Amino acid sequence: MSLVVRNKWIVLILLLQVVIHLPFMNRVAMGNHVWRQVNTLAVAKNYYEKDMNILYPRIDKNYGTNGVTGPQFTSYDYTLALIYKVFGFSETAHRWFSLIISLFAIWGTFAVISLYFPNKNAPAWGALALIGIPEFYYYSIAAVPDLLALAAMVWGWRWFYRYLESKQFTDALITGVLLALAGMTKLMFLVPGFVFLGEIIRRKAWDKKLLFGFSLVGAISLGGSLLWYLWAKYLTSINGIEEFVHAIRFKENWEQIFAVFFKNASSDFMETWVGYPLVIPVVLGIAWILKYHRYDLRLLLSLMAATLYYVFMQHQLEHHGYYILLFVPFIALAIAALIRSNESVKKLKIWGVLIALAPVWSLIRMSHNFNSGKAGMP
């Protein structure tokens, strides 16, 4: 499949992403974890109404103080406030803003897949699978900063490879800024750094020009993230409003750990983290990658990062579906690997049907969250 045709496919996939969300674009914040969405919207509204200084975010739940507290970097919240400034306040503006961000996340994921599987059907199928992941479907129009962090992460990922080829300072700078935006918004979205390390070692990219660029990427992304979270800790101490948690929390005993693991594996993974139609294709895609690339450092380091992430974030992953957004590009890559590994037309048709059904499952499984007759899960 030519590059032109593949670009046509990504345009159609982006249009499909818009179409399957149109019925719910007029809904105010509601559904699962509406409390998190409302906190984000409160920060944006306080910027808009009180003070546009990005360094001093405020929330409505202020306990009689000025409301200043320390959330993640307010890239999403502040941009939404700017939208309010231009178009006026709207309780549904965040739906359109998030949808636009989701389109960039899909496009970026398509670009990342194309790096590993060029000139094949795989990138298009991977991008189609992405919009069929239930958690991604739901949070594509929800007010959560993770979505913006995801978009910044995949484009930083893509730009890193551009820098590897060009060795241009500008490309290294753009990579660092994109990853800093991802990490400052949500620290966990720096995880592609493990992939980058594996790629650097694999290519033996040791020349001085490249090493300078790698150092720049690391300094900007890690430095920016660290500085913001130190600032957020200070902001939290001003009024003692601990609405945004930056600490790592663990389950208290092994019984709780295994209970959460069983719930994640038997229910969450099947229903919303991946979705029933994609379970078999994703498992087979991962199996193919492990079989033929098991010694690839990019894979080994990614698996190590995923394991550490689950261990440290299990407390949040028990109930917080948006924490799985970090994994959706990797799920799409597993789908792409499966498509790439199959030459049989019959098998490709089977996988094609399952992947095409994924957006339908997402719509069925997650649409109850947009029921205006229900306030939503706190």
Coordinates of N, CA and C in Angstrom, one line a residue, residues 196-277:
F196 N 13.6 4.6 23.5 CA 14.7 5.4 22.9 C 16.1 4.8 23.4
L197 N 16.2 4.5 24.6 CA 17.5 3.9 25.1 C 17.8 2.6 24.4
G198 N 16.8 1.8 24.2 CA 17.0 0.5 23.5 C 17.4 0.8 22.0
E199 N 16.8 1.8 21.4 CA 17.1 2.2 20.0 C 18.5 2.7 19.9
I200 N 18.9 3.5 20.8 CA 20.3 4.1 20.8 C 21.3 3.0 20.9
I201 N 21.1 2.0 21.8 CA 22.1 0.9 22.0 C 22.0 0.0 20.8
R202 N 20.9 -0.2 20.2 CA 20.7 -1.1 19.1 C 21.5 -0.5 17.9
R203 N 21.4 0.8 17.7 CA 22.0 1.4 16.5 C 23.5 1.8 16.8
K204 N 23.9 1.7 18.1 CA 25.2 2.1 18.5 C 25.4 3.6 18.1
A205 N 24.4 4.4 18.4 CA 24.4 5.8 18.0 C 25.3 6.6 19.0
W206 N 26.6 6.5 18.9 CA 27.5 7.1 19.9 C 28.2 8.4 19.4
D207 N 28.0 8.8 18.2 CA 28.7 10.0 17.8 C 28.4 11.2 18.6
K208 N 29.3 12.1 18.7 CA 29.2 13.3 19.6 C 27.9 14.1 19.3
K209 N 27.6 14.3 18.0 CA 26.5 15.2 17.6 C 25.2 14.6 18.2
L210 N 25.0 13.3 18.0 CA 23.8 12.6 18.4 C 23.8 12.6 20.0
L211 N 24.9 12.3 20.6 CA 24.9 12.3 22.1 C 24.6 13.6 22.7
F212 N 25.0 14.7 22.0 CA 24.6 16.0 22.5 C 23.1 16.2 22.4
G213 N 22.5 15.8 21.3 CA 21.0 15.9 21.1 C 20.3 15.0 22.2
F214 N 20.8 13.8 22.4 CA 20.2 12.9 23.4 C 20.2 13.6 24.8
S215 N 21.3 14.2 25.1 CA 21.5 14.9 26.4 C 20.5 16.1 26.5
L216 N 20.3 16.8 25.4 CA 19.4 17.9 25.3 C 18.0 17.4 25.6
V217 N 17.6 16.3 24.9 CA 16.2 15.7 25.1 C 16.0 15.4 26.5
G218 N 17.0 14.7 27.1 CA 16.9 14.2 28.5 C 16.8 15.4 29.5
A219 N 17.6 16.4 29.2 CA 17.7 17.6 30.1 C 16.3 18.3 30.1
I220 N 15.8 18.5 28.9 CA 14.6 19.3 28.8 C 13.4 18.5 29.3
S221 N 13.3 17.3 28.9 CA 12.1 16.5 29.3 C 12.1 16.1 30.8
L222 N 13.2 15.6 31.3 CA 13.3 15.3 32.7 C 13.4 16.5 33.6
G223 N 14.2 17.5 33.2 CA 14.3 18.7 33.9 C 13.0 19.5 34.1
G224 N 12.3 19.6 32.9 CA 11.0 20.3 33.0 C 10.0 19.6 33.9
S225 N 10.0 18.3 33.8 CA 9.0 17.5 34.6 C 9.3 17.7 36.1
L226 N 10.6 17.5 36.4 CA 11.0 17.6 37.8 C 10.7 19.0 38.4
L227 N 11.0 20.1 37.6 CA 10.8 21.4 38.1 C 9.3 21.7 38.3
W228 N 8.5 21.2 37.4 CA 7.1 21.4 37.6 C 6.5 20.7 38.9
Y229 N 6.9 19.5 39.1 CA 6.4 18.7 40.2 C 6.9 19.3 41.5
L230 N 8.1 19.8 41.5 CA 8.6 20.5 42.7 C 7.8 21.8 43.0
W231 N 7.4 22.5 41.9 CA 6.6 23.7 42.0 C 5.2 23.3 42.5
A232 N 4.7 22.2 42.0 CA 3.3 21.7 42.4 C 3.3 21.4 43.9
K233 N 4.4 20.8 44.3 CA 4.5 20.4 45.8 C 4.4 21.7 46.6
Y234 N 5.1 22.7 46.2 CA 5.1 24.0 46.9 C 3.7 24.6 46.8
L235 N 3.1 24.6 45.7 CA 1.7 25.2 45.6 C 0.8 24.5 46.5
T236 N 0.9 23.2 46.6 CA 0.0 22.4 47.5 C 0.2 22.8 48.9
S237 N 1.4 23.1 49.3 CA 1.7 23.5 50.7 C 1.2 24.9 51.1
I238 N 0.9 25.7 50.1 CA 0.4 27.1 50.4 C -0.9 27.1 51.2
N239 N -1.8 26.3 50.7 CA -3.2 26.3 51.4 C -3.5 24.9 51.9
G240 N -2.6 23.9 51.7 CA -2.8 22.6 52.2 C -4.0 21.9 51.5
I241 N -4.3 22.3 50.2 CA -5.3 21.6 49.4 C -4.7 20.5 48.7
E242 N -4.9 19.3 49.1 CA -4.3 18.1 48.5 C -5.3 17.4 47.6
E243 N -5.9 18.1 46.7 CA -6.9 17.5 45.8 C -6.2 16.7 44.7
F244 N -5.0 17.0 44.4 CA -4.2 16.3 43.4 C -3.1 15.6 44.0
V245 N -3.1 14.3 43.9 CA -2.1 13.4 44.5 C -0.9 13.2 43.6
H246 N 0.3 13.4 44.2 CA 1.5 13.2 43.4 C 2.3 12.1 44.0
A247 N 1.9 11.5 45.1 CA 2.6 10.5 45.8 C 2.2 9.1 45.2
I248 N 3.1 8.1 45.3 CA 2.9 6.8 44.9 C 2.2 6.0 46.0
R249 N 1.1 5.4 45.8 CA 0.4 4.7 46.8 C 0.4 3.2 46.5
F250 N 0.5 2.3 47.5 CA 0.6 0.9 47.3 C -0.6 0.3 48.1
K251 N -1.0 -0.9 47.7 CA -1.9 -1.7 48.4 C -1.3 -2.2 49.7
E252 N -2.1 -2.4 50.7 CA -1.5 -2.7 52.1 C -1.0 -4.1 52.2
N253 N -1.5 -5.1 51.5 CA -1.1 -6.4 51.7 C -1.2 -7.2 50.4
W254 N -0.7 -8.5 50.4 CA -0.7 -9.3 49.2 C -2.1 -9.7 48.8
E255 N -3.0 -9.8 49.7 CA -4.3 -10.2 49.4 C -5.0 -9.1 48.5
Q256 N -4.8 -7.8 48.9 CA -5.3 -6.7 48.1 C -4.6 -6.6 46.8
I257 N -3.3 -6.9 46.7 CA -2.6 -6.8 45.5 C -3.1 -7.8 44.5
F258 N -3.3 -9.1 44.9 CA -3.8 -10.1 44.0 C -5.3 -9.9 43.6
A259 N -6.0 -9.3 44.6 CA -7.4 -9.0 44.3 C -7.5 -8.0 43.1
V260 N -6.7 -6.9 43.2 CA -6.7 -5.9 42.1 C -6.2 -6.5 40.8
F261 N -5.1 -7.3 40.9 CA -4.6 -8.0 39.7 C -5.6 -8.8 39.0
F262 N -6.4 -9.6 39.8 CA -7.4 -10.5 39.3 C -8.5 -9.6 38.6
K263 N -8.9 -8.6 39.2 CA -9.9 -7.7 38.7 C -9.4 -7.1 37.4
N264 N -8.2 -6.6 37.4 CA -7.6 -6.0 36.2 C -7.6 -7.0 35.0
A265 N -7.1 -8.2 35.3 CA -6.9 -9.2 34.3 C -8.2 -9.8 33.8
S266 N -9.1 -10.1 34.7 CA -10.3 -10.8 34.3 C -11.5 -9.9 33.8
S267 N -11.4 -8.6 34.2 CA -12.5 -7.7 33.9 C -12.0 -6.5 33.1
D268 N -11.2 -5.7 33.7 CA -10.8 -4.5 33.1 C -10.1 -4.7 31.7
F269 N -9.1 -5.6 31.7 CA -8.4 -5.9 30.4 C -9.4 -6.3 29.3
M270 N -10.3 -7.1 29.6 CA -11.2 -7.6 28.6 C -12.2 -6.6 28.2
E271 N -12.8 -5.9 29.1 CA -13.9 -5.0 28.8 C -13.5 -3.6 28.3
T272 N -12.6 -3.0 29.0 CA -12.3 -1.5 28.7 C -10.9 -1.2 28.4
W273 N -9.9 -1.9 29.0 CA -8.5 -1.6 28.7 C -8.2 -1.9 27.2
V274 N -8.7 -3.1 26.7 CA -8.5 -3.5 25.4 C -9.8 -3.6 24.6
G275 N -10.8 -4.3 25.3 CA -12.1 -4.5 24.6 C -12.2 -5.9 24.0
Y276 N -13.3 -6.6 24.2 CA -13.4 -8.0 23.8 C -13.0 -8.2 22.3
P277 N -13.4 -7.4 21.3 CA -13.0 -7.7 20.0 C -11.5 -7.7 19.7

